[in-house]
PDB file of C-alpha atoms in Angstrom:
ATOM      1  CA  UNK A 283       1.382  17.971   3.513  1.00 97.00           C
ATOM      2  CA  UNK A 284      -0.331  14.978   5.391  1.00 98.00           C
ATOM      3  CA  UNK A 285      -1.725  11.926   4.467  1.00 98.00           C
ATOM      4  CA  UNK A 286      -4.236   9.410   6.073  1.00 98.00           C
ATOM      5  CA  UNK A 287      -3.639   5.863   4.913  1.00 98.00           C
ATOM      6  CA  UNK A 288      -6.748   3.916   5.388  1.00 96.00           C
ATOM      7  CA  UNK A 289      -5.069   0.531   6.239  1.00 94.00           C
ATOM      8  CA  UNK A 290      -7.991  -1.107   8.768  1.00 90.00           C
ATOM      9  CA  UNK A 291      -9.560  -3.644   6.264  1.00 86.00           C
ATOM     10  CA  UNK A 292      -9.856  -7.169   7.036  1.00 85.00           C
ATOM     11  CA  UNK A 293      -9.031  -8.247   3.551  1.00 85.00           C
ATOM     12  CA  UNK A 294     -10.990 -10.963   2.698  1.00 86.00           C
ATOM     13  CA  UNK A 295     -10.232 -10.908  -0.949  1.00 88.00           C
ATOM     14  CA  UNK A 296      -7.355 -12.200   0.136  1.00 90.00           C
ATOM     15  CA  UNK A 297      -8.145 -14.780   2.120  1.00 89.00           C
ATOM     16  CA  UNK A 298      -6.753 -17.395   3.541  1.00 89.00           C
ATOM     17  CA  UNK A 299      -3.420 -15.021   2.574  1.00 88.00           C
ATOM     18  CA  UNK A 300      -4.729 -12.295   5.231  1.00 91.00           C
ATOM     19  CA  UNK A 301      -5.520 -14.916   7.687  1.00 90.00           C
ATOM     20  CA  UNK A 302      -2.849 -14.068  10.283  1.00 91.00           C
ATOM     21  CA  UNK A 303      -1.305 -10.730   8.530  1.00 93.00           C
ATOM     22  CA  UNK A 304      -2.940  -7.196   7.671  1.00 93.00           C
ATOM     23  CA  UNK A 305      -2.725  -6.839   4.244  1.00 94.00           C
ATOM     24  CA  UNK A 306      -0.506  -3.617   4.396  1.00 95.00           C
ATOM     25  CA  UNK A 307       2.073  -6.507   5.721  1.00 96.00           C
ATOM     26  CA  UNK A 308       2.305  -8.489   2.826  1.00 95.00           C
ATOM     27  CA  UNK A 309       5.795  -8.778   1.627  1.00 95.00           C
ATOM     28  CA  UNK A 310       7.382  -7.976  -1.981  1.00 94.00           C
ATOM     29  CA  UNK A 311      11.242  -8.214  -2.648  1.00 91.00           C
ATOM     30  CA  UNK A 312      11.787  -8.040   0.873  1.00 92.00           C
ATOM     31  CA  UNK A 313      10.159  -5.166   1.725  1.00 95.00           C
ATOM     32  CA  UNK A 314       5.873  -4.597   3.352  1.00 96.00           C
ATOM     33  CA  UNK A 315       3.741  -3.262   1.150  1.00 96.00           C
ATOM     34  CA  UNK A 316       3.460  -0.288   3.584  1.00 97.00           C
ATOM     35  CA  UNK A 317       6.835   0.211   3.281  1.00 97.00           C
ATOM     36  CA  UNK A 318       6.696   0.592  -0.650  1.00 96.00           C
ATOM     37  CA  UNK A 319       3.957   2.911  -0.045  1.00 96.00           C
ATOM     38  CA  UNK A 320       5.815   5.119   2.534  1.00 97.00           C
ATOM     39  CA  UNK A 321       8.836   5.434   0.415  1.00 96.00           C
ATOM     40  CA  UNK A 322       6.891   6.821  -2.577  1.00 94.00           C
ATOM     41  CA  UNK A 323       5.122   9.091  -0.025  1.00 97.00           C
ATOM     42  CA  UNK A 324       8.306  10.112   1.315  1.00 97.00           C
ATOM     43  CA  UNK A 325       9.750  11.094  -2.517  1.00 95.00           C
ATOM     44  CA  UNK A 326       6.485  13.003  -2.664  1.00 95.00           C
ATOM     45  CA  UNK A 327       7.220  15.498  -0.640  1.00 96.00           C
ATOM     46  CA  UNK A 328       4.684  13.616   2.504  1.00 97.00           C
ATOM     47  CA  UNK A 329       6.469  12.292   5.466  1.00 98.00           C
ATOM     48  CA  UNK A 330       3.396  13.192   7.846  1.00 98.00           C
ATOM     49  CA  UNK A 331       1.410  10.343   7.760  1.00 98.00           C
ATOM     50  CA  UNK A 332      -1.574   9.067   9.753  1.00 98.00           C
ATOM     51  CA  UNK A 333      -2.310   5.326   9.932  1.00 98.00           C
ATOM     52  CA  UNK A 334      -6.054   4.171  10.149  1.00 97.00           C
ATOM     53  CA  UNK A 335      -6.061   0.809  11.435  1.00 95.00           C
ATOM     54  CA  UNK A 336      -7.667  -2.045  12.898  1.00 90.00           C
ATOM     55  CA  UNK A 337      -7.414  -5.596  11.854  1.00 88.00           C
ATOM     56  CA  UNK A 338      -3.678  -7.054  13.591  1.00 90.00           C
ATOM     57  CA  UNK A 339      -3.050  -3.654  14.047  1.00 93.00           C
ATOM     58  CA  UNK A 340      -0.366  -4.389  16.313  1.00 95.00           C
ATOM     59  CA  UNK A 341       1.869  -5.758  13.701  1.00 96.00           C
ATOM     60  CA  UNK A 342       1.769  -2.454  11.534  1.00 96.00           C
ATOM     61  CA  UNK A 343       3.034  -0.798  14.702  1.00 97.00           C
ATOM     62  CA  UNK A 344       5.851  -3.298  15.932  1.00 97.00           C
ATOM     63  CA  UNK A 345       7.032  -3.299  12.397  1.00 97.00           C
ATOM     64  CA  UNK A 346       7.463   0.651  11.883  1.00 98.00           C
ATOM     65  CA  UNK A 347       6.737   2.075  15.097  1.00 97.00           C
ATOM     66  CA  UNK A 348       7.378   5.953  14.701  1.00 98.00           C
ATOM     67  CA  UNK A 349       8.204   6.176  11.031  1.00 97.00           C
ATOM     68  CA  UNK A 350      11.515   7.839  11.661  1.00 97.00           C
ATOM     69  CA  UNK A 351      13.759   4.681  10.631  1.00 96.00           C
ATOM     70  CA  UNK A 352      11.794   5.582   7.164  1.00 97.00           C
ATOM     71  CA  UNK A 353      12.172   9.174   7.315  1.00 97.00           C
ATOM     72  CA  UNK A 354       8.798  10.039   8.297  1.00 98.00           C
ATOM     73  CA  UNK A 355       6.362  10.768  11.139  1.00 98.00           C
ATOM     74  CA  UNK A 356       2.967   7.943  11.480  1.00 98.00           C
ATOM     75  CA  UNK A 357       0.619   8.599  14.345  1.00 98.00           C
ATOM     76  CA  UNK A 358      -1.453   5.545  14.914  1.00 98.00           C
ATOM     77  CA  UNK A 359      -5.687   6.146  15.118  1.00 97.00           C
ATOM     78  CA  UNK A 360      -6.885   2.624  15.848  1.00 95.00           C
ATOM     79  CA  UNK A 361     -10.541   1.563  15.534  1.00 90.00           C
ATOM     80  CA  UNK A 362     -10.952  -1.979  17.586  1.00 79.00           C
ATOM     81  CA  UNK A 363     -12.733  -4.671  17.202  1.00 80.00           C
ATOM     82  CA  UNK A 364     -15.503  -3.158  15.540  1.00 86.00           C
ATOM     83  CA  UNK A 365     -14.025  -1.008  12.436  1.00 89.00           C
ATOM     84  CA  UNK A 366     -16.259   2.055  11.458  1.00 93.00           C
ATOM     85  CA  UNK A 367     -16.009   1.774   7.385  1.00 94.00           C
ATOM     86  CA  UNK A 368     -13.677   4.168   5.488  1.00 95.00           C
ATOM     87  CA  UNK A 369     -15.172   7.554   5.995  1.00 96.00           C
ATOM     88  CA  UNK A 370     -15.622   6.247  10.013  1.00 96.00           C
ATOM     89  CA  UNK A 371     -11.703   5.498   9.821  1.00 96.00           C
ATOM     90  CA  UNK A 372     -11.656   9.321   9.090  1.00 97.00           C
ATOM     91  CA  UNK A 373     -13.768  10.835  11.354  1.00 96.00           C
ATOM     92  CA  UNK A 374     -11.916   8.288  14.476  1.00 96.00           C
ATOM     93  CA  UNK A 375      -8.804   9.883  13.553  1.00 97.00           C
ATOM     94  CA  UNK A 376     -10.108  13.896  13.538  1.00 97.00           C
ATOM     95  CA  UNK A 377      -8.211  14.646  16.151  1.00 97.00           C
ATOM     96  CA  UNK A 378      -4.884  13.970  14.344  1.00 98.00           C
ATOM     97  CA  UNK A 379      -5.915  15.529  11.082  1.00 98.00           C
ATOM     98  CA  UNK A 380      -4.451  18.695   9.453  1.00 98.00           C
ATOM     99  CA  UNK A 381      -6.983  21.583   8.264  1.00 98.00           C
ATOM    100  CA  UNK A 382      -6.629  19.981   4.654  1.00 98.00           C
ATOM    101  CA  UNK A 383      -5.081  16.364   4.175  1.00 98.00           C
ATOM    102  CA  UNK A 384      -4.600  13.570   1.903  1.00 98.00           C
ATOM    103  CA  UNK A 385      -6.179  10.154   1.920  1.00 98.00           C
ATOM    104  CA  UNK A 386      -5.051   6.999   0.439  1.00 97.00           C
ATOM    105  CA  UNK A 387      -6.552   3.510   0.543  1.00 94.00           C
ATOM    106  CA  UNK A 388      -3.815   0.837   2.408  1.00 93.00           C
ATOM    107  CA  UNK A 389      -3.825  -1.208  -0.829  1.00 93.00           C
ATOM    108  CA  UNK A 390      -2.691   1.129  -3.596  1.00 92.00           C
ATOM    109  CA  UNK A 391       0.100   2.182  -5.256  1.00 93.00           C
ATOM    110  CA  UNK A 392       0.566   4.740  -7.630  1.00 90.00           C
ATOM    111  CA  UNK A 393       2.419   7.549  -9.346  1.00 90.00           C
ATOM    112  CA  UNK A 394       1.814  11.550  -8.424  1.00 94.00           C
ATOM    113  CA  UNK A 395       2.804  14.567  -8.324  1.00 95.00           C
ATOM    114  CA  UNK A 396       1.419  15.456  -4.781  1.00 96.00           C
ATOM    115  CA  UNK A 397       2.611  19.146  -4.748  1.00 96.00           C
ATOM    116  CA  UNK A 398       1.027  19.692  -8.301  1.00 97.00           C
ATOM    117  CA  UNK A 399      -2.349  18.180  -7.114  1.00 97.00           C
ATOM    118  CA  UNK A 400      -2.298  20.303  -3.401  1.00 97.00           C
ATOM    119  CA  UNK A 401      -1.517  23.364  -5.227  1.00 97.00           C
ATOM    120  CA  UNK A 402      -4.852  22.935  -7.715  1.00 97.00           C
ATOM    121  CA  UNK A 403      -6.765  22.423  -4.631  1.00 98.00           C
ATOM    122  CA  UNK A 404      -5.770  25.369  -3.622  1.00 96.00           C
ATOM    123  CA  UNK A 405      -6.726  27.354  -6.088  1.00 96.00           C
ATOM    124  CA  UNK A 406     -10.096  26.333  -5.496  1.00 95.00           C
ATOM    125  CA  UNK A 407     -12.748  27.044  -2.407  1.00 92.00           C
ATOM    126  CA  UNK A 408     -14.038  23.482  -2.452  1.00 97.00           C
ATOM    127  CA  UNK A 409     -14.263  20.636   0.341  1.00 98.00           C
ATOM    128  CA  UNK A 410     -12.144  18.050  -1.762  1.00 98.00           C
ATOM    129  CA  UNK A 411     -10.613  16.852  -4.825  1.00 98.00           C
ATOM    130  CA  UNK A 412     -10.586  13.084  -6.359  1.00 97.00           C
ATOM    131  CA  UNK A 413      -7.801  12.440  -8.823  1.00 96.00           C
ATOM    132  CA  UNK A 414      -8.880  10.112 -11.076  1.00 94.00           C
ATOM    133  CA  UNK A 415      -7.833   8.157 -14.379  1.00 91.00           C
ATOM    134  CA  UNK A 416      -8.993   8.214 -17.407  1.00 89.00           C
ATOM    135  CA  UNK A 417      -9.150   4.114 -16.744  1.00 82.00           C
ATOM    136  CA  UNK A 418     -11.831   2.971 -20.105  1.00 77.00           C
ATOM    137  CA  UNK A 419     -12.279   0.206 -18.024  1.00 72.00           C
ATOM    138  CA  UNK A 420      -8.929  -1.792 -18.158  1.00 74.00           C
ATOM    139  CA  UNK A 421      -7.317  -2.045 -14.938  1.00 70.00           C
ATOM    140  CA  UNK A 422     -10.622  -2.083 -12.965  1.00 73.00           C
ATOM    141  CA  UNK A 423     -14.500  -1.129 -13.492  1.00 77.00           C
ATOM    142  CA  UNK A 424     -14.128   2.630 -14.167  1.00 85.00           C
ATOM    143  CA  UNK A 425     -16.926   4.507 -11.927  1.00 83.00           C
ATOM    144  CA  UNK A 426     -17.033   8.321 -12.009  1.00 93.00           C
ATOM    145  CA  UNK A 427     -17.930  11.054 -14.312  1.00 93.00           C
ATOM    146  CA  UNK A 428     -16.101  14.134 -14.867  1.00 94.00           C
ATOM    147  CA  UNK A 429     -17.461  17.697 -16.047  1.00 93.00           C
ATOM    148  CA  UNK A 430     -15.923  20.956 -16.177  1.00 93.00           C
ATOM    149  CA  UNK A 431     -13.230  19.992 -13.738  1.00 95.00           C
ATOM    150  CA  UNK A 432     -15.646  18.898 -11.035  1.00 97.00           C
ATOM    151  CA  UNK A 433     -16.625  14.983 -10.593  1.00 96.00           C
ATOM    152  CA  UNK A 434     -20.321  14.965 -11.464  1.00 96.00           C
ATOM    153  CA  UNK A 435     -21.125  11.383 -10.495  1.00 94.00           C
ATOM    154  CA  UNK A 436     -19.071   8.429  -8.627  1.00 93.00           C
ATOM    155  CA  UNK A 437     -20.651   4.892  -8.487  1.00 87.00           C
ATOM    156  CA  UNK A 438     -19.209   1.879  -7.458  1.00 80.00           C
ATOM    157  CA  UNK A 439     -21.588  -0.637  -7.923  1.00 80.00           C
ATOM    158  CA  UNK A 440     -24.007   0.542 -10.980  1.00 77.00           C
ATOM    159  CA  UNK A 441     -21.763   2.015 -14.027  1.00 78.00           C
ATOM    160  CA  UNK A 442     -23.016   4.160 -16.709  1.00 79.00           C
ATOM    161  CA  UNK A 443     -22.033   4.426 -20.329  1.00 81.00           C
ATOM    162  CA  UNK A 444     -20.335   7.887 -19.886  1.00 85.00           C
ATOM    163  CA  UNK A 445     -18.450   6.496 -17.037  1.00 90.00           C
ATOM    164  CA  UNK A 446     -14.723   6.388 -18.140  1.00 89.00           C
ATOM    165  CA  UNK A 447     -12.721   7.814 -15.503  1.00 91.00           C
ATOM    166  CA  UNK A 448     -11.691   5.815 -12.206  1.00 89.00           C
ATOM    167  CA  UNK A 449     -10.918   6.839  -9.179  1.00 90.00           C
ATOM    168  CA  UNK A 450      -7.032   6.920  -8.679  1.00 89.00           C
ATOM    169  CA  UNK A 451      -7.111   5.803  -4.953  1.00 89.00           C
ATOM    170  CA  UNK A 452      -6.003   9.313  -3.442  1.00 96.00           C
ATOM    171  CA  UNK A 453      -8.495  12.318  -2.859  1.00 97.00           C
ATOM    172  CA  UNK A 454      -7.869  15.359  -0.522  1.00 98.00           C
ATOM    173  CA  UNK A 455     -10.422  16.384   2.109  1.00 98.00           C
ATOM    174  CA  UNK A 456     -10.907  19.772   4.166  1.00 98.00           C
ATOM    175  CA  UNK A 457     -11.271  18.520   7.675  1.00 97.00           C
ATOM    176  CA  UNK A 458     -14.644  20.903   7.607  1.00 96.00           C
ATOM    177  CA  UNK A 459     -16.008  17.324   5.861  1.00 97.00           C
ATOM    178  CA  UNK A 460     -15.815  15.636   9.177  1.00 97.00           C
ATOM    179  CA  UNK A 461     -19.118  17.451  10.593  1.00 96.00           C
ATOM    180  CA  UNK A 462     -21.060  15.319   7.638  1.00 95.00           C
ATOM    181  CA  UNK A 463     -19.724  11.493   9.535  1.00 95.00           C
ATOM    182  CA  UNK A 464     -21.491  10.182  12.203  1.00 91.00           C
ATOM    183  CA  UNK A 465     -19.362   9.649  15.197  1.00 89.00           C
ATOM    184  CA  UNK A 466     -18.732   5.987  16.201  1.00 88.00           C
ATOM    185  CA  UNK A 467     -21.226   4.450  13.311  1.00 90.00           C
ATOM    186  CA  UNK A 468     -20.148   2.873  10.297  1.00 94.00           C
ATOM    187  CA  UNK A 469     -20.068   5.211   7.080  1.00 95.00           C
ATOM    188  CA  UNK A 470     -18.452   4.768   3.835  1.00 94.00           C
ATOM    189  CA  UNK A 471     -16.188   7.121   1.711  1.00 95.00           C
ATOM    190  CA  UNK A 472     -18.271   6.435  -1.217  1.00 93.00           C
ATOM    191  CA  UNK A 473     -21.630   8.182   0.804  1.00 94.00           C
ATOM    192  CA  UNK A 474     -19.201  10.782   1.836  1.00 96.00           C
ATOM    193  CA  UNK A 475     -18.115  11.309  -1.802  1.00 96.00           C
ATOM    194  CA  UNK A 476     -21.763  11.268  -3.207  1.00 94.00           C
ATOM    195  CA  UNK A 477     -22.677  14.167  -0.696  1.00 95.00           C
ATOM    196  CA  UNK A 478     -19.707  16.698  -1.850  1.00 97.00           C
ATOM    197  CA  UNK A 479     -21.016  15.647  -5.375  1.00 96.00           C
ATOM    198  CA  UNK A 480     -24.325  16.665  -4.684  1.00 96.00           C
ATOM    199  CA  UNK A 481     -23.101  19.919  -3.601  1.00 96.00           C
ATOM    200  CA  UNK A 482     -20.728  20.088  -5.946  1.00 96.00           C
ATOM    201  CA  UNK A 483     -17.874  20.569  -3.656  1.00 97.00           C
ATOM    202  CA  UNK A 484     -15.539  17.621  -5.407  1.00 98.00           C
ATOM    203  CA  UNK A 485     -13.067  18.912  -7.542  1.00 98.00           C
ATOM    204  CA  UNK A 486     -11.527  16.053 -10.482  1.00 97.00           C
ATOM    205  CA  UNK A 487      -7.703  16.190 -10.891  1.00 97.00           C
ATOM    206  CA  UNK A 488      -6.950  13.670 -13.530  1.00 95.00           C
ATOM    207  CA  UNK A 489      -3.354  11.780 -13.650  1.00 93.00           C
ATOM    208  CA  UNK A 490      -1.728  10.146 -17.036  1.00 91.00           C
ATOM    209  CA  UNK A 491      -0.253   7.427 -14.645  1.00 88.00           C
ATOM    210  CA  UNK A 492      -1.745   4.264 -14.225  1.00 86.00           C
ATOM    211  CA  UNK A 493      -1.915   2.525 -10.669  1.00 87.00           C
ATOM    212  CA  UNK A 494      -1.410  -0.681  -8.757  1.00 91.00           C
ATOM    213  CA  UNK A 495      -3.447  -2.112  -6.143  1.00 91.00           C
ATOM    214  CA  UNK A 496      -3.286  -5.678  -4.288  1.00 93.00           C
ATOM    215  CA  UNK A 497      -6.741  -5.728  -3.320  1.00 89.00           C
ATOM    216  CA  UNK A 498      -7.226  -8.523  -5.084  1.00 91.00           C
ATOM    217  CA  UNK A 499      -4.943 -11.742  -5.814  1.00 93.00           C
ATOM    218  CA  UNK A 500      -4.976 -10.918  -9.756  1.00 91.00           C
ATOM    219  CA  UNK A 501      -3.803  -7.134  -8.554  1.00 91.00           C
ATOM    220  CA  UNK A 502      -1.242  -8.405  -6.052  1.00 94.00           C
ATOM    221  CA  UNK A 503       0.141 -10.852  -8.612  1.00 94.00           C
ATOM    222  CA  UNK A 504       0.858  -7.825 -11.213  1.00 93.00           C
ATOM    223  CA  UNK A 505       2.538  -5.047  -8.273  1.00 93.00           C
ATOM    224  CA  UNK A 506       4.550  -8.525  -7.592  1.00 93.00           C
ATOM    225  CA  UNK A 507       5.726  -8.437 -11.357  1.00 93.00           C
ATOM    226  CA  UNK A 508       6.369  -4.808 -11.390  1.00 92.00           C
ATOM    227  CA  UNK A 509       8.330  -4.915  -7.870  1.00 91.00           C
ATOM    228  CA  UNK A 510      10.138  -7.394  -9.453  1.00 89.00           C
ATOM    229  CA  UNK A 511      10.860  -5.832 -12.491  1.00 86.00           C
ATOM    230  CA  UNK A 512      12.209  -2.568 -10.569  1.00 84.00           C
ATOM    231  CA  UNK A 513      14.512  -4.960  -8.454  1.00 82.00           C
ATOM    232  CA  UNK A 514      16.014  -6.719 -11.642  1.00 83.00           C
ATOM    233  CA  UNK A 515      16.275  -3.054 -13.666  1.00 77.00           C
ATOM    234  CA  UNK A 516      18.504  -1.639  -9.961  1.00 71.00           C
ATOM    235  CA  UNK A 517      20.356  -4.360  -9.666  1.00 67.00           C
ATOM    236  CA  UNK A 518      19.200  -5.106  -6.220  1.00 53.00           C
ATOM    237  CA  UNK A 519      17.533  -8.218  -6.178  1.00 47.00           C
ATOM    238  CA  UNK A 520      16.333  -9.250  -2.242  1.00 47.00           C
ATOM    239  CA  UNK A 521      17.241 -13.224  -1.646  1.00 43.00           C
TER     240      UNK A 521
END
Protein backbone atom coordinates (compact mmCIF):
# COMPACT_ATOMS: atom_id res chain seq x y z
CA UNK A 1 0.00 0.00 0.00
CA UNK A 2 1.13 3.70 -0.66
CA UNK A 3 0.29 6.83 0.61
CA UNK A 4 0.63 10.52 -0.61
CA UNK A 5 0.89 12.96 2.27
CA UNK A 6 -0.12 16.31 1.08
CA UNK A 7 2.30 18.36 3.31
CA UNK A 8 2.91 21.69 0.82
CA UNK A 9 0.63 24.23 2.69
CA UNK A 10 1.86 27.43 3.84
CA UNK A 11 -0.12 27.32 7.01
CA UNK A 12 -1.31 30.49 7.73
CA UNK A 13 -3.71 29.45 10.38
CA UNK A 14 -0.88 29.16 12.13
CA UNK A 15 0.78 32.04 11.75
CA UNK A 16 3.30 33.70 13.06
CA UNK A 17 3.97 29.79 14.47
CA UNK A 18 4.64 28.66 10.66
CA UNK A 19 6.68 31.65 10.02
CA UNK A 20 10.07 29.94 9.63
CA UNK A 21 8.86 26.06 9.93
CA UNK A 22 6.42 23.86 7.66
CA UNK A 23 3.81 22.90 9.70
CA UNK A 24 4.50 19.06 9.31
CA UNK A 25 7.70 20.30 11.54
CA UNK A 26 6.04 21.35 14.46
CA UNK A 27 7.23 19.53 17.46
CA UNK A 28 5.18 17.44 20.21
CA UNK A 29 6.99 15.46 23.08
CA UNK A 30 10.00 15.60 21.18
CA UNK A 31 9.05 14.22 18.21
CA UNK A 32 7.66 16.30 14.32
CA UNK A 33 4.40 15.98 13.69
CA UNK A 34 5.44 14.05 10.52
CA UNK A 35 7.08 11.79 12.50
CA UNK A 36 3.86 10.91 14.62
CA UNK A 37 2.19 10.55 11.40
CA UNK A 38 4.78 8.14 9.84
CA UNK A 39 4.84 5.92 12.80
CA UNK A 40 1.06 5.33 12.74
CA UNK A 41 1.48 4.80 8.95
CA UNK A 42 4.16 2.47 9.55
CA UNK A 43 1.81 0.26 12.26
CA UNK A 44 -0.66 0.40 9.40
CA UNK A 45 0.78 -1.74 7.34
CA UNK A 46 2.15 1.69 4.84
CA UNK A 47 5.80 2.31 4.79
CA UNK A 48 5.64 3.59 1.01
CA UNK A 49 5.05 7.00 1.31
CA UNK A 50 5.13 9.97 -1.06
CA UNK A 51 5.69 13.50 0.29
CA UNK A 52 3.92 16.49 -1.53
CA UNK A 53 5.68 19.50 -0.61
CA UNK A 54 6.52 22.96 -1.02
CA UNK A 55 6.67 25.60 1.58
CA UNK A 56 10.55 25.09 3.53
CA UNK A 57 10.50 22.01 1.90
CA UNK A 58 14.00 21.55 2.52
CA UNK A 59 13.60 21.07 6.17
CA UNK A 60 11.11 18.03 5.75
CA UNK A 61 13.93 16.49 3.74
CA UNK A 62 17.11 17.26 5.97
CA UNK A 63 15.07 16.06 8.85
CA UNK A 64 14.02 12.47 7.41
CA UNK A 65 15.76 12.20 4.28
CA UNK A 66 14.95 8.57 2.94
CA UNK A 67 12.54 7.35 5.57
CA UNK A 68 14.59 4.31 6.34
CA UNK A 69 15.83 5.56 9.94
CA UNK A 70 11.78 5.30 10.40
CA UNK A 71 11.30 2.15 8.71
CA UNK A 72 9.88 3.39 5.62
CA UNK A 73 10.49 4.55 2.04
CA UNK A 74 9.40 8.76 1.21
CA UNK A 75 10.09 9.93 -2.30
CA UNK A 76 10.01 13.66 -2.34
CA UNK A 77 7.54 15.46 -5.34
CA UNK A 78 8.21 19.14 -4.72
CA UNK A 79 6.06 21.92 -6.21
CA UNK A 80 8.21 25.41 -5.91
CA UNK A 81 7.48 28.54 -5.38
CA UNK A 82 4.22 28.49 -6.82
CA UNK A 83 2.19 25.42 -5.13
CA UNK A 84 -0.58 23.91 -7.44
CA UNK A 85 -3.53 23.36 -4.67
CA UNK A 86 -4.18 19.82 -3.31
CA UNK A 87 -5.44 17.89 -6.26
CA UNK A 88 -2.29 19.86 -8.31
CA UNK A 89 0.04 18.36 -5.44
CA UNK A 90 -1.37 15.04 -6.91
CA UNK A 91 -1.20 15.28 -10.34
CA UNK A 92 2.89 16.91 -9.83
CA UNK A 93 3.64 13.77 -8.19
CA UNK A 94 1.95 11.14 -11.01
CA UNK A 95 4.92 9.92 -11.84
CA UNK A 96 5.63 8.42 -8.37
CA UNK A 97 2.14 7.15 -7.80
CA UNK A 98 1.01 3.47 -7.53
CA UNK A 99 -2.06 2.24 -9.82
CA UNK A 100 -4.28 2.80 -6.58
CA UNK A 101 -2.92 4.89 -3.51
CA UNK A 102 -3.76 6.59 -0.41
CA UNK A 103 -3.90 10.27 0.36
CA UNK A 104 -3.67 12.05 3.56
CA UNK A 105 -3.67 15.76 4.36
CA UNK A 106 -0.01 16.82 6.25
CA UNK A 107 -2.06 18.00 9.26
CA UNK A 108 -4.07 15.00 10.44
CA UNK A 109 -3.96 12.37 12.61
CA UNK A 110 -6.11 9.62 13.04
CA UNK A 111 -6.99 6.02 13.78
CA UNK A 112 -7.54 3.17 10.81
CA UNK A 113 -7.57 0.16 9.82
CA UNK A 114 -5.84 0.73 6.36
CA UNK A 115 -5.95 -2.96 5.19
CA UNK A 116 -9.77 -3.14 6.11
CA UNK A 117 -10.49 0.11 4.11
CA UNK A 118 -8.06 -1.08 0.79
CA UNK A 119 -9.72 -4.33 0.82
CA UNK A 120 -13.51 -2.60 0.53
CA UNK A 121 -12.13 -0.65 -2.25
CA UNK A 122 -11.43 -3.47 -3.76
CA UNK A 123 -14.36 -5.00 -3.85
CA UNK A 124 -15.65 -2.26 -5.73
CA UNK A 125 -14.97 -0.93 -9.59
CA UNK A 126 -14.95 2.71 -8.53
CA UNK A 127 -12.27 5.64 -8.92
CA UNK A 128 -12.07 6.31 -5.03
CA UNK A 129 -13.27 5.99 -1.63
CA UNK A 130 -13.59 8.86 1.25
CA UNK A 131 -13.71 7.51 4.77
CA UNK A 132 -15.56 9.65 6.67
CA UNK A 133 -17.06 10.18 10.32
CA UNK A 134 -20.11 10.27 11.43
CA UNK A 135 -18.75 13.86 13.02
CA UNK A 136 -22.68 15.70 14.03
CA UNK A 137 -20.70 18.57 13.89
CA UNK A 138 -18.37 18.41 17.03
CA UNK A 139 -14.87 18.28 16.17
CA UNK A 140 -15.27 20.40 12.98
CA UNK A 141 -18.18 21.59 10.46
CA UNK A 142 -19.34 18.17 9.18
CA UNK A 143 -19.68 18.47 5.16
CA UNK A 144 -20.67 15.34 3.21
CA UNK A 145 -23.61 13.18 2.67
CA UNK A 146 -23.67 9.56 2.55
CA UNK A 147 -26.20 7.14 0.63
CA UNK A 148 -26.14 3.60 -0.02
CA UNK A 149 -22.44 3.35 0.62
CA UNK A 150 -21.51 5.98 -1.94
CA UNK A 151 -20.86 9.83 -0.81
CA UNK A 152 -23.70 11.68 -2.51
CA UNK A 153 -22.60 15.23 -1.76
CA UNK A 154 -19.27 16.89 -0.15
CA UNK A 155 -19.29 20.69 0.61
CA UNK A 156 -16.95 22.59 2.39
CA UNK A 157 -18.14 25.87 2.51
CA UNK A 158 -22.20 25.69 2.31
CA UNK A 159 -23.58 22.78 4.78
CA UNK A 160 -26.89 21.24 4.56
CA UNK A 161 -29.18 19.91 7.23
CA UNK A 162 -28.63 16.20 6.23
CA UNK A 163 -24.99 16.80 6.34
CA UNK A 164 -23.63 14.73 9.33
CA UNK A 165 -20.73 12.90 8.21
CA UNK A 166 -17.11 14.54 7.84
CA UNK A 167 -14.54 13.76 5.95
CA UNK A 168 -11.89 11.70 7.96
CA UNK A 169 -8.79 13.27 6.21
CA UNK A 170 -7.77 10.01 4.17
CA UNK A 171 -9.46 8.94 0.77
CA UNK A 172 -7.98 6.46 -1.82
CA UNK A 173 -7.67 7.40 -5.50
CA UNK A 174 -7.13 5.18 -8.78
CA UNK A 175 -4.34 6.98 -10.50
CA UNK A 176 -6.92 6.79 -13.72
CA UNK A 177 -8.26 10.21 -11.66
CA UNK A 178 -5.19 12.04 -12.70
CA UNK A 179 -6.45 12.53 -16.50
CA UNK A 180 -9.40 14.86 -14.79
CA UNK A 181 -6.26 17.62 -13.18
CA UNK A 182 -4.94 20.09 -15.22
CA UNK A 183 -1.24 19.87 -15.48
CA UNK A 184 0.75 22.74 -13.84
CA UNK A 185 -2.61 24.88 -12.81
CA UNK A 186 -3.96 25.13 -9.52
CA UNK A 187 -6.94 22.62 -8.70
CA UNK A 188 -8.41 21.61 -5.51
CA UNK A 189 -9.26 18.10 -4.04
CA UNK A 190 -12.60 19.31 -3.17
CA UNK A 191 -13.41 19.98 -7.33
CA UNK A 192 -11.77 16.69 -7.81
CA UNK A 193 -14.07 15.09 -5.20
CA UNK A 194 -17.30 16.85 -6.54
CA UNK A 195 -16.55 15.33 -10.10
CA UNK A 196 -16.28 11.46 -8.88
CA UNK A 197 -19.54 12.46 -6.99
CA UNK A 198 -21.18 13.50 -9.94
CA UNK A 199 -20.36 10.32 -11.52
CA UNK A 200 -20.83 8.53 -8.73
CA UNK A 201 -17.48 6.98 -8.64
CA UNK A 202 -16.79 7.89 -4.65
CA UNK A 203 -17.29 5.16 -2.51
CA UNK A 204 -18.01 6.23 1.68
CA UNK A 205 -16.11 4.01 4.18
CA UNK A 206 -17.14 5.27 7.53
CA UNK A 207 -14.69 4.90 10.75
CA UNK A 208 -15.99 4.84 14.63
CA UNK A 209 -12.65 6.69 15.45
CA UNK A 210 -12.48 10.18 15.90
CA UNK A 211 -9.42 12.29 14.52
CA UNK A 212 -6.91 14.99 15.29
CA UNK A 213 -5.75 17.69 13.19
CA UNK A 214 -3.41 20.86 13.97
CA UNK A 215 -4.68 22.90 11.31
CA UNK A 216 -5.69 25.20 13.52
CA UNK A 217 -4.18 26.53 16.99
CA UNK A 218 -7.45 25.23 18.95
CA UNK A 219 -6.69 21.65 17.00
CA UNK A 220 -2.95 21.75 17.68
CA UNK A 221 -3.57 22.62 21.33
CA UNK A 222 -5.85 19.31 21.81
CA UNK A 223 -3.22 16.58 19.62
CA UNK A 224 -0.71 18.50 22.19
CA UNK A 225 -2.96 17.19 25.16
CA UNK A 226 -3.44 13.83 23.72
CA UNK A 227 0.47 13.44 22.82
CA UNK A 228 0.87 14.28 26.15
CA UNK A 229 -1.41 12.11 27.64
CA UNK A 230 0.13 8.99 25.62
CA UNK A 231 3.67 10.08 26.95
CA UNK A 232 2.48 10.22 30.70
CA UNK A 233 0.23 6.72 30.23
CA UNK A 234 4.09 4.95 28.60
CA UNK A 235 6.03 6.26 30.93
CA UNK A 236 8.19 8.06 28.51
CA UNK A 237 7.95 11.54 29.06
CA UNK A 238 10.54 13.67 26.45
CA UNK A 239 12.44 16.58 28.67
Amino acid sequence: MQIAILAGGLATRLQPLTGKIPKSMIMFEGKPFLQHQLEFLKEGGIMDIVLCVGYLSEQIETYFGDGKRLGVDIKYSKEGKRLLGTAGALKNAEGLLEKEFFVMYGDSYLFLNFKEVFGHFQKFNKSALMVVYKNYDKYDKSNVVIEEGMVKKYDKKYKTKNMIYIDYGVTILSKRVLDRIPKGLVYSLESLFTSLIKQKEMLAFETKERFYEIGSYSGLEEFKKYVLYLSRKEGKMVK
